[in-house]
Amino acid sequence: MDNKPNVVMVGLGYIGLPTAALIAKNKTYVHGVDINPEIVKTINAGKIHIIEPELDNAVENAVKDGFLYASTVPVEADSYLIVVPTPFKGKNEPDISFVESATKAIIPLLKENDLYIIESTSPIGTTELMMNLIYSERPELKNKLNIAYCPERVLPGNVMYELVHNDRVIGGINDESTEKAVDFYRQFIKGDLHKTNARTAEMCKLVENSSRDVQIAFANELSLICDKADINVWELIKLANKHPRVNILQPGCGVGGHCIAVDPYFIVADYPMESKIIGTAREINNYKSFWCAEKVKNAKLEFELQHGRKPRIALLGLAFKPNIDDLRESPAKYIVQKVLQNANDEEYYIVEPNINEHKVFKLTSYEEAIDKADIIVFLVAHDEFKNYKAIKEKIVLDFCGALNK
Ligand SMILES: NC(=O)c1ccc[n+]([C@@H]2O[C@H](COP(=O)([O-])OP(=O)(O)OC[C@H]3O[C@@H](n4cnc5c(N)ncnc54)[C@H](O)[C@@H]3O)[C@@H](O)[C@H]2O)c1
């Protein structure tokens, strides 16, 4: 690209690419960096490698207009955004090695007054750690850079809208860094920009997802109690929520996705003694999936005892939440795996209307599964499943409230 980029975006995935396209749309030059050469090639051809509404047009136009260019190596710019993955390593320990290597790649390019922002979901103290890493390699820049953390909280499927309209929390390692980062985001974002320090901004992202996890764990715990007490948990929650200050969430077959099921561990790993509720919520939500698999096993054995033959079983849903095709960390997928591990000549029909095929599971249509199965297990409350009409002789296990909402 002839034009000097103003922004280097390191990591061109679900978050980095839409953000790069948004910045480019505002006629700011973006040099996108990804270690995956296929991704780089795809983007430079004006195409995208992920599914996200409206992103294809945004990337095509940004590349065509010369405001977005991708590469496997960074170049000199004024602002650097780190949007690389922060997965687990070992036993639920956050792995910040991607953030570290992305940072190392841009350290030689930094100059006075540059802005360095981490957007990757990160354990508390990561921004300070990266600041120390930068200044240890470039001591002449000490206190002359603007360093901040700004987490992302968009909903996949609505990213292009939410990127612009959601409020953002922005925390610098000092006030000047916070101000510089706010000025940067103000150019592209219409939502309110809330100023804080880096540690609070890091914690804020983790707390948002932990809060959801804890609240879902409460609902899941109620579902276990109600099952024993012979109470319909969905009816119970509906009634309890008639109280003007009570708002219980819905139980399900666990908690999945790459955020809510992951981020709480970033707190628990560093503060195990203090994060009792957060850690227990993770355990309850994981246990709920195991419990569902056990329930299917018991239903299967009971059927065999009663009917003297193996049952046919429909397992409905694989995604981690209703009406999406995302199977990452999905409790429904875990339950299906667990049930199939215990398979003993029963016939199974696995249904996921939001994907065409799966590399491990043979998929069946919803209609065929419902028609043939003796035991029908609702794992995800997809819209397609809600029109189920009860048939007397079929056993139904509704773990997600598909029939009760
Ligand atoms: N996807 C979401 O909905 C979402 C929402 C909020 C926060 N986040 C957080 O944002 C961060 C990024 O998530 P994502 O969903 O965009 O991940 P992703 O896996 O879709 O994309 C990350 C990209 O970074 C690239 N990459 C890895 N190491 C690199 C390096 N050293 N240099 C350059 N590129 C590198 C990968 O090849 C990949 O294309 C994560 O910390 C995630 O937790 C994601």
Short mmCIF file of C-alpha atoms and ligand atoms in Angstrom, two decimals:
data_model
loop_
_atom_site.label_atom_id
_atom_site.label_comp_id
_atom_site.label_asym_id
_atom_site.label_seq_id
_atom_site.Cartn_x
_atom_site.Cartn_y
_atom_site.Cartn_z
CA MET A 1 0.00 0.00 0.00
CA ASP A 2 1.32 3.44 -0.93
CA ASN A 3 -0.43 5.26 1.88
CA LYS A 4 1.16 5.19 5.29
CA PRO A 5 -1.12 3.26 7.64
CA ASN A 6 -2.37 5.02 10.75
CA VAL A 7 -3.43 1.82 12.42
CA VAL A 8 -1.92 -1.64 12.65
CA MET A 9 -4.48 -4.28 13.64
CA VAL A 10 -2.80 -7.46 14.86
CA GLY A 11 -5.18 -10.42 14.58
CA LEU A 12 -7.83 -10.48 11.84
CA GLY A 13 -10.44 -12.83 13.28
CA TYR A 14 -14.03 -12.41 14.47
CA ILE A 15 -13.18 -9.18 16.28
CA GLY A 16 -10.05 -7.80 14.58
CA LEU A 17 -11.37 -7.94 11.01
CA PRO A 18 -14.71 -6.18 11.65
CA THR A 19 -12.87 -3.55 13.71
CA ALA A 20 -10.31 -3.07 10.93
CA ALA A 21 -13.12 -2.72 8.38
CA LEU A 22 -14.93 -0.17 10.56
CA ILE A 23 -11.80 1.94 11.02
CA ALA A 24 -11.07 1.74 7.28
CA LYS A 25 -14.65 2.78 6.49
CA ASN A 26 -13.88 6.00 8.34
CA LYS A 27 -11.05 6.62 5.87
CA THR A 28 -8.24 5.76 8.23
CA TYR A 29 -5.55 3.52 6.78
CA VAL A 30 -5.39 0.12 8.40
CA HIS A 31 -2.59 -2.40 8.00
CA GLY A 32 -4.03 -5.70 9.18
CA VAL A 33 -1.67 -8.41 10.39
CA ASP A 34 -2.38 -12.10 10.75
CA ILE A 35 0.01 -15.02 11.14
CA ASN A 36 -2.24 -17.09 8.88
CA PRO A 37 -1.22 -16.38 5.25
CA GLU A 38 -4.50 -17.80 3.91
CA ILE A 39 -6.44 -15.20 5.89
CA VAL A 40 -4.15 -12.46 4.58
CA LYS A 41 -4.65 -13.64 0.99
CA THR A 42 -8.43 -13.84 1.39
CA ILE A 43 -8.69 -10.32 2.82
CA ASN A 44 -6.46 -8.79 0.16
CA ALA A 45 -8.77 -10.33 -2.42
CA GLY A 46 -11.57 -8.31 -0.76
CA LYS A 47 -13.12 -11.46 0.71
CA ILE A 48 -13.70 -12.75 4.24
CA HIS A 49 -12.94 -16.03 6.03
CA ILE A 50 -15.58 -15.77 8.76
CA ILE A 51 -19.36 -15.60 8.74
CA GLU A 52 -20.69 -12.27 9.95
CA PRO A 53 -23.54 -10.27 8.38
CA GLU A 54 -22.45 -7.11 6.48
CA LEU A 55 -18.75 -7.83 7.02
CA ASP A 56 -18.24 -9.00 3.42
CA ASN A 57 -19.30 -5.63 1.96
CA ALA A 58 -17.35 -3.67 4.53
CA VAL A 59 -14.12 -5.59 3.80
CA GLU A 60 -14.63 -5.56 0.04
CA ASN A 61 -15.09 -1.77 0.02
CA ALA A 62 -12.25 -1.11 2.46
CA VAL A 63 -9.81 -3.13 0.35
CA LYS A 64 -11.10 -1.69 -2.94
CA ASP A 65 -10.77 1.88 -1.64
CA GLY A 66 -7.23 1.19 -0.45
CA PHE A 67 -7.90 1.75 3.25
CA LEU A 68 -7.33 -1.86 4.30
CA TYR A 69 -4.37 -4.02 3.45
CA ALA A 70 -3.43 -7.30 5.10
CA SER A 71 0.00 -8.80 5.66
CA THR A 72 1.77 -11.35 7.82
CA VAL A 73 4.12 -8.68 9.15
CA PRO A 74 3.42 -5.35 10.84
CA VAL A 75 4.64 -1.98 9.61
CA GLU A 76 5.19 1.37 11.30
CA ALA A 77 1.97 3.18 12.32
CA ASP A 78 0.64 5.59 14.94
CA SER A 79 -1.72 3.16 16.68
CA TYR A 80 -1.41 -0.58 17.29
CA LEU A 81 -4.34 -2.79 18.29
CA ILE A 82 -3.78 -6.30 19.61
CA VAL A 83 -6.79 -8.54 18.90
CA VAL A 84 -5.33 -12.05 19.03
CA PRO A 85 -6.77 -15.08 20.85
CA THR A 86 -6.33 -15.68 24.58
CA PRO A 87 -7.09 -19.40 24.97
CA PHE A 88 -6.45 -21.80 27.85
CA LYS A 89 -3.37 -23.76 28.58
CA GLY A 90 -3.02 -26.64 31.03
CA LYS A 91 -5.82 -26.75 33.56
CA ASN A 92 -7.97 -23.71 32.77
CA GLU A 93 -5.02 -21.28 32.89
CA PRO A 94 -5.18 -18.29 30.52
CA ASP A 95 -2.53 -18.34 27.80
CA ILE A 96 -1.31 -14.82 26.97
CA SER A 97 1.53 -16.02 24.74
CA PHE A 98 -0.35 -14.82 21.61
CA VAL A 99 -0.66 -11.31 23.07
CA GLU A 100 3.01 -11.46 23.99
CA SER A 101 4.20 -12.56 20.56
CA ALA A 102 1.94 -10.01 18.81
CA THR A 103 3.42 -7.32 21.08
CA LYS A 104 6.99 -8.48 20.44
CA ALA A 105 6.37 -8.18 16.70
CA ILE A 106 5.49 -4.49 16.96
CA ILE A 107 8.00 -3.41 19.65
CA PRO A 108 10.76 -2.55 17.13
CA LEU A 109 8.31 -0.30 15.24
CA LEU A 110 7.18 1.83 18.19
CA LYS A 111 8.04 5.53 18.42
CA GLU A 112 7.26 8.34 20.84
CA ASN A 113 3.53 9.15 21.36
CA ASP A 114 2.34 5.96 19.69
CA LEU A 115 -0.83 4.34 20.98
CA TYR A 116 -0.79 0.63 21.91
CA ILE A 117 -4.15 -0.98 22.81
CA ILE A 118 -4.98 -4.54 23.81
CA GLU A 119 -8.54 -5.64 22.97
CA SER A 120 -8.03 -9.37 23.57
CA THR A 121 -9.83 -10.68 26.65
CA SER A 122 -6.98 -10.83 29.13
CA PRO A 123 -6.18 -11.72 32.74
CA ILE A 124 -5.82 -8.81 35.13
CA GLY A 125 -2.41 -7.16 34.85
CA THR A 126 -1.76 -8.15 31.22
CA THR A 127 -1.58 -4.54 30.00
CA GLU A 128 1.00 -3.70 32.71
CA LEU A 129 2.94 -6.86 31.84
CA MET A 130 3.05 -5.84 28.18
CA MET A 131 4.05 -2.30 29.16
CA ASN A 132 6.98 -3.74 31.11
CA LEU A 133 7.90 -5.96 28.17
CA ILE A 134 7.83 -3.00 25.77
CA TYR A 135 9.90 -0.73 28.04
CA SER A 136 12.39 -3.49 28.81
CA GLU A 137 13.15 -3.78 25.09
CA ARG A 138 12.79 -0.06 24.30
CA PRO A 139 13.91 1.75 27.50
CA GLU A 140 14.33 5.04 25.58
CA LEU A 141 10.52 5.11 25.13
CA LYS A 142 9.72 4.77 28.84
CA ASN A 143 6.64 6.87 29.73
CA LYS A 144 6.53 8.20 26.16
CA LEU A 145 3.95 5.74 24.83
CA ASN A 146 0.20 5.60 25.35
CA ILE A 147 -0.81 2.14 26.51
CA ALA A 148 -4.38 1.06 27.16
CA TYR A 149 -6.81 -1.81 27.40
CA CYS A 150 -10.24 -1.75 25.74
CA PRO A 151 -12.28 -4.96 25.80
CA GLU A 152 -14.78 -5.94 23.15
CA ARG A 153 -18.34 -6.97 24.02
CA VAL A 154 -20.06 -7.47 20.66
CA LEU A 155 -22.61 -10.17 19.91
CA PRO A 156 -21.61 -12.43 17.00
CA GLY A 157 -24.21 -12.02 14.28
CA ASN A 158 -24.68 -8.32 15.06
CA VAL A 159 -21.03 -7.25 15.21
CA MET A 160 -21.07 -4.50 12.59
CA TYR A 161 -23.88 -2.66 14.42
CA GLU A 162 -22.69 -3.28 17.96
CA LEU A 163 -19.08 -2.28 17.21
CA VAL A 164 -20.35 1.23 16.51
CA HIS A 165 -23.17 1.52 19.03
CA ASN A 166 -22.09 -0.38 22.16
CA ASP A 167 -20.56 1.52 25.06
CA ARG A 168 -16.85 0.82 25.59
CA VAL A 169 -14.75 0.71 28.72
CA ILE A 170 -11.28 2.15 28.17
CA GLY A 171 -8.48 1.92 30.72
CA GLY A 172 -4.99 3.31 30.26
CA ILE A 173 -1.88 2.68 32.29
CA ASN A 174 -2.09 6.41 33.13
CA ASP A 175 -4.60 9.22 32.52
CA GLU A 176 -2.91 10.46 29.38
CA SER A 177 -3.04 6.98 27.82
CA THR A 178 -6.74 6.71 28.68
CA GLU A 179 -7.44 10.08 27.05
CA LYS A 180 -5.47 9.17 23.91
CA ALA A 181 -7.30 5.85 23.60
CA VAL A 182 -10.67 7.56 24.09
CA ASP A 183 -9.78 10.08 21.33
CA PHE A 184 -8.89 7.15 19.09
CA TYR A 185 -12.17 5.24 19.58
CA ARG A 186 -14.25 8.44 19.44
CA GLN A 187 -13.51 8.60 15.69
CA PHE A 188 -15.37 5.32 15.01
CA ILE A 189 -17.72 4.67 17.90
CA LYS A 190 -21.08 6.25 18.71
CA GLY A 191 -21.60 4.45 22.05
CA ASP A 192 -20.43 6.10 25.29
CA LEU A 193 -16.74 5.68 26.10
CA HIS A 194 -16.17 5.09 29.81
CA LYS A 195 -12.76 5.96 31.22
CA THR A 196 -11.00 3.89 33.86
CA ASN A 197 -7.59 2.31 34.48
CA ALA A 198 -6.20 -0.73 32.67
CA ARG A 199 -6.73 -3.23 35.49
CA THR A 200 -10.37 -2.23 35.97
CA ALA A 201 -11.03 -2.44 32.22
CA GLU A 202 -9.46 -5.93 32.10
CA MET A 203 -11.53 -7.03 35.10
CA CYS A 204 -14.69 -5.45 33.66
CA LYS A 205 -14.67 -7.78 30.65
CA LEU A 206 -14.10 -10.84 32.82
CA VAL A 207 -16.78 -9.76 35.28
CA GLU A 208 -19.41 -9.21 32.58
CA ASN A 209 -19.14 -12.81 31.46
CA SER A 210 -18.69 -14.19 34.99
CA SER A 211 -21.86 -12.40 36.04
CA ARG A 212 -23.84 -14.17 33.30
CA ASP A 213 -22.22 -17.48 34.22
CA VAL A 214 -23.09 -17.12 37.92
CA GLN A 215 -26.68 -16.18 37.14
CA ILE A 216 -27.12 -19.10 34.77
CA ALA A 217 -25.56 -21.38 37.40
CA PHE A 218 -28.26 -20.26 39.84
CA ALA A 219 -30.95 -21.22 37.30
CA ASN A 220 -29.20 -24.53 36.60
CA GLU A 221 -28.95 -25.27 40.31
CA LEU A 222 -32.69 -24.60 40.64
CA SER A 223 -33.32 -27.03 37.78
CA LEU A 224 -31.47 -29.79 39.65
CA ILE A 225 -33.38 -29.10 42.87
CA CYS A 226 -36.73 -28.91 41.02
CA ASP A 227 -36.08 -32.19 39.25
CA LYS A 228 -35.73 -33.91 42.62
CA ALA A 229 -38.64 -31.98 44.15
CA ASP A 230 -40.95 -32.72 41.20
CA ILE A 231 -41.50 -29.06 40.32
CA ASN A 232 -41.51 -27.61 36.79
CA VAL A 233 -38.53 -25.26 36.96
CA TRP A 234 -39.68 -23.09 34.06
CA GLU A 235 -43.06 -22.50 35.65
CA LEU A 236 -41.32 -21.80 38.96
CA ILE A 237 -38.97 -19.21 37.45
CA LYS A 238 -41.79 -17.54 35.54
CA LEU A 239 -43.71 -17.16 38.80
CA ALA A 240 -40.71 -16.04 40.86
CA ASN A 241 -39.94 -13.41 38.21
CA LYS A 242 -43.36 -11.85 38.82
CA HIS A 243 -41.68 -10.33 41.87
CA PRO A 244 -40.73 -6.78 40.80
CA ARG A 245 -37.10 -7.16 41.88
CA VAL A 246 -36.40 -10.78 40.89
CA ASN A 247 -35.05 -11.73 37.48
CA ILE A 248 -33.87 -15.34 37.34
CA LEU A 249 -32.35 -16.47 34.05
CA GLN A 250 -33.29 -19.70 32.27
CA PRO A 251 -31.60 -23.04 32.97
CA GLY A 252 -30.17 -25.08 30.12
CA CYS A 253 -27.96 -28.06 29.49
CA GLY A 254 -24.86 -26.17 30.63
CA VAL A 255 -23.05 -23.05 29.47
CA GLY A 256 -21.04 -22.81 26.26
CA GLY A 257 -19.42 -20.46 23.79
CA HIS A 258 -15.94 -19.02 23.77
CA CYS A 259 -16.67 -16.21 26.28
CA ILE A 260 -19.01 -17.06 29.18
CA ALA A 261 -17.70 -20.62 29.56
CA VAL A 262 -14.07 -19.41 29.38
CA ASP A 263 -13.54 -15.95 30.85
CA PRO A 264 -14.49 -16.75 34.48
CA TYR A 265 -11.48 -19.09 34.63
CA PHE A 266 -9.26 -16.04 34.01
CA ILE A 267 -10.36 -14.75 37.41
CA VAL A 268 -10.38 -18.12 39.18
CA ALA A 269 -6.87 -18.99 37.97
CA ASP A 270 -5.38 -15.85 39.54
CA TYR A 271 -7.63 -15.48 42.61
CA PRO A 272 -8.67 -19.04 43.52
CA MET A 273 -9.21 -18.34 47.23
CA GLU A 274 -11.39 -15.29 46.66
CA SER A 275 -13.45 -16.36 43.65
CA LYS A 276 -15.54 -19.05 45.32
CA ILE A 277 -18.90 -18.19 43.72
CA ILE A 278 -17.34 -17.68 40.28
CA GLY A 279 -15.48 -21.01 40.49
CA THR A 280 -18.50 -22.88 41.83
CA ALA A 281 -20.72 -21.43 39.09
CA ARG A 282 -18.33 -22.90 36.51
CA GLU A 283 -18.54 -26.26 38.29
CA ILE A 284 -22.35 -26.19 38.45
CA ASN A 285 -22.69 -25.27 34.79
CA ASN A 286 -20.27 -28.02 33.78
CA TYR A 287 -21.98 -30.49 36.10
CA LYS A 288 -25.35 -29.69 34.52
CA SER A 289 -24.11 -31.08 31.18
CA PHE A 290 -22.85 -34.25 32.86
CA TRP A 291 -26.19 -34.57 34.70
CA CYS A 292 -28.13 -34.28 31.40
CA ALA A 293 -26.02 -37.06 29.86
CA GLU A 294 -26.73 -39.24 32.93
CA LYS A 295 -30.46 -38.52 32.59
CA VAL A 296 -30.40 -39.74 28.99
CA LYS A 297 -28.57 -42.89 30.10
CA ASN A 298 -31.17 -43.59 32.80
CA ALA A 299 -34.09 -42.95 30.42
CA LYS A 300 -32.52 -45.38 27.97
CA LEU A 301 -32.15 -48.14 30.58
CA GLU A 302 -35.69 -47.61 31.89
CA PHE A 303 -37.07 -47.84 28.36
CA GLU A 304 -35.22 -51.09 27.76
CA LEU A 305 -36.52 -52.58 31.01
CA GLN A 306 -40.09 -51.60 30.20
CA HIS A 307 -40.17 -52.48 26.50
CA GLY A 308 -37.64 -55.26 26.25
CA ARG A 309 -35.89 -53.57 23.33
CA LYS A 310 -33.34 -50.84 22.69
CA PRO A 311 -34.81 -47.35 22.28
CA ARG A 312 -34.34 -45.00 19.34
CA ILE A 313 -33.13 -41.66 20.65
CA ALA A 314 -33.34 -38.17 19.11
CA LEU A 315 -30.77 -35.67 20.36
CA LEU A 316 -31.93 -32.21 19.33
CA GLY A 317 -29.37 -29.42 19.01
CA LEU A 318 -25.58 -29.16 18.97
CA ALA A 319 -24.99 -25.40 19.06
CA PHE A 320 -24.04 -23.59 22.26
CA LYS A 321 -27.20 -21.46 22.22
CA PRO A 322 -30.46 -21.23 20.25
CA ASN A 323 -30.61 -20.33 16.57
CA ILE A 324 -26.89 -20.13 15.80
CA ASP A 325 -24.41 -22.44 14.07
CA ASP A 326 -21.59 -21.96 16.62
CA LEU A 327 -20.55 -25.20 18.35
CA ARG A 328 -17.58 -23.84 20.35
CA GLU A 329 -17.52 -25.12 23.96
CA SER A 330 -21.08 -26.30 23.37
CA PRO A 331 -22.62 -28.26 26.27
CA ALA A 332 -25.10 -29.86 23.85
CA LYS A 333 -22.20 -31.22 21.79
CA TYR A 334 -20.55 -32.50 24.98
CA ILE A 335 -23.77 -34.30 25.99
CA VAL A 336 -24.15 -35.89 22.55
CA GLN A 337 -20.52 -37.10 22.74
CA LYS A 338 -21.05 -38.46 26.23
CA VAL A 339 -24.29 -40.23 25.27
CA LEU A 340 -22.68 -41.77 22.20
CA GLN A 341 -19.73 -42.99 24.28
CA ASN A 342 -22.27 -45.02 26.26
CA ALA A 343 -24.10 -46.23 23.17
CA ASN A 344 -25.01 -49.89 23.20
CA ASP A 345 -26.81 -50.71 19.97
CA GLU A 346 -29.47 -48.03 20.38
CA GLU A 347 -30.28 -45.98 17.31
CA TYR A 348 -29.50 -42.25 17.52
CA TYR A 349 -30.75 -39.31 15.45
CA ILE A 350 -28.71 -36.16 15.89
CA VAL A 351 -30.32 -32.93 14.76
CA GLU A 352 -28.79 -29.49 14.27
CA PRO A 353 -30.86 -27.41 11.82
CA ASN A 354 -28.29 -24.58 11.73
CA ILE A 355 -25.52 -26.59 10.09
CA ASN A 356 -25.55 -28.72 6.94
CA GLU A 357 -23.07 -31.34 8.06
CA HIS A 358 -20.73 -32.24 10.89
CA LYS A 359 -17.41 -34.01 10.53
CA VAL A 360 -18.11 -36.40 13.42
CA PHE A 361 -21.89 -36.68 13.80
CA LYS A 362 -24.27 -37.90 11.11
CA LEU A 363 -27.11 -35.38 11.08
CA THR A 364 -30.79 -36.23 10.65
CA SER A 365 -33.68 -33.89 9.89
CA TYR A 366 -35.82 -32.77 12.80
CA GLU A 367 -38.97 -34.31 11.29
CA GLU A 368 -37.37 -37.71 10.73
CA ALA A 369 -35.84 -37.78 14.21
CA ILE A 370 -39.12 -36.87 15.91
CA ASP A 371 -41.00 -39.39 13.84
CA LYS A 372 -38.66 -42.32 14.54
CA ALA A 373 -37.46 -41.74 18.10
CA ASP A 374 -38.84 -43.27 21.28
CA ILE A 375 -36.92 -40.83 23.48
CA ILE A 376 -36.72 -37.18 22.41
CA VAL A 377 -34.05 -35.06 24.10
CA PHE A 378 -34.20 -31.28 23.69
CA LEU A 379 -30.71 -29.88 24.20
CA VAL A 380 -31.00 -26.45 22.56
CA ALA A 381 -34.19 -24.35 22.31
CA HIS A 382 -33.92 -23.68 18.56
CA ASP A 383 -37.05 -22.10 17.07
CA GLU A 384 -37.55 -25.16 14.82
CA PHE A 385 -38.06 -27.36 17.88
CA LYS A 386 -40.73 -25.27 19.56
CA ASN A 387 -43.60 -26.55 17.43
CA TYR A 388 -43.21 -30.07 18.87
CA LYS A 389 -46.62 -31.64 19.51
CA ALA A 390 -46.54 -34.12 22.38
CA ILE A 391 -47.10 -37.76 21.37
CA LYS A 392 -48.24 -39.89 24.28
CA GLU A 393 -45.96 -42.88 23.88
CA LYS A 394 -42.78 -40.84 23.37
CA ILE A 395 -40.54 -39.98 26.29
CA VAL A 396 -39.43 -36.34 26.29
CA LEU A 397 -36.45 -34.89 28.14
CA ASP A 398 -36.50 -31.11 27.82
CA PHE A 399 -33.24 -29.77 29.27
CA CYS A 400 -33.46 -26.32 27.67
CA GLY A 401 -37.11 -25.34 28.12
CA ALA A 402 -37.83 -25.62 24.38
CA LEU A 403 -41.37 -26.70 25.25
CA ASN A 404 -41.80 -24.65 28.40
CA LYS A 405 -41.02 -21.07 27.48
N1 LIG B 1 -15.39 -13.41 19.03
C1 LIG B 1 -16.05 -12.75 19.97
O1 LIG B 1 -17.27 -12.70 19.96
C2 LIG B 1 -15.30 -11.99 21.05
C3 LIG B 1 -16.02 -11.07 21.84
C4 LIG B 1 -15.33 -10.35 22.79
C5 LIG B 1 -13.97 -10.56 22.97
N2 LIG B 1 -13.28 -11.46 22.20
C6 LIG B 1 -11.85 -11.62 22.42
O2 LIG B 1 -11.15 -11.03 21.35
C7 LIG B 1 -9.93 -11.74 21.12
C8 LIG B 1 -9.88 -12.20 19.68
O3 LIG B 1 -10.99 -13.06 19.47
P1 LIG B 1 -11.47 -13.50 18.04
O4 LIG B 1 -12.80 -14.16 18.23
O5 LIG B 1 -11.34 -12.37 17.08
O6 LIG B 1 -10.35 -14.61 17.70
P2 LIG B 1 -10.08 -15.33 16.30
O7 LIG B 1 -9.48 -16.62 16.63
O8 LIG B 1 -11.32 -15.25 15.45
O9 LIG B 1 -9.01 -14.38 15.61
C9 LIG B 1 -7.74 -14.16 16.08
C10 LIG B 1 -6.78 -14.05 14.89
O10 LIG B 1 -5.49 -13.73 15.39
C11 LIG B 1 -4.52 -14.40 14.60
N3 LIG B 1 -3.27 -14.45 15.34
C12 LIG B 1 -2.92 -15.28 16.36
N4 LIG B 1 -1.69 -14.96 16.83
C13 LIG B 1 -1.27 -13.91 16.09
C14 LIG B 1 -0.08 -13.13 16.10
N5 LIG B 1 0.89 -13.34 16.99
N6 LIG B 1 0.04 -12.14 15.18
C15 LIG B 1 -0.95 -11.92 14.29
N7 LIG B 1 -2.10 -12.61 14.24
C16 LIG B 1 -2.26 -13.59 15.14
C17 LIG B 1 -5.16 -15.73 14.28
O11 LIG B 1 -4.60 -16.32 13.13
C18 LIG B 1 -6.63 -15.33 14.10
O12 LIG B 1 -6.94 -15.07 12.73
C19 LIG B 1 -9.92 -12.90 22.12
O13 LIG B 1 -9.19 -12.54 23.26
C20 LIG B 1 -11.39 -13.07 22.48
O14 LIG B 1 -11.56 -13.62 23.74
C21 LIG B 1 -13.94 -12.18 21.23
#
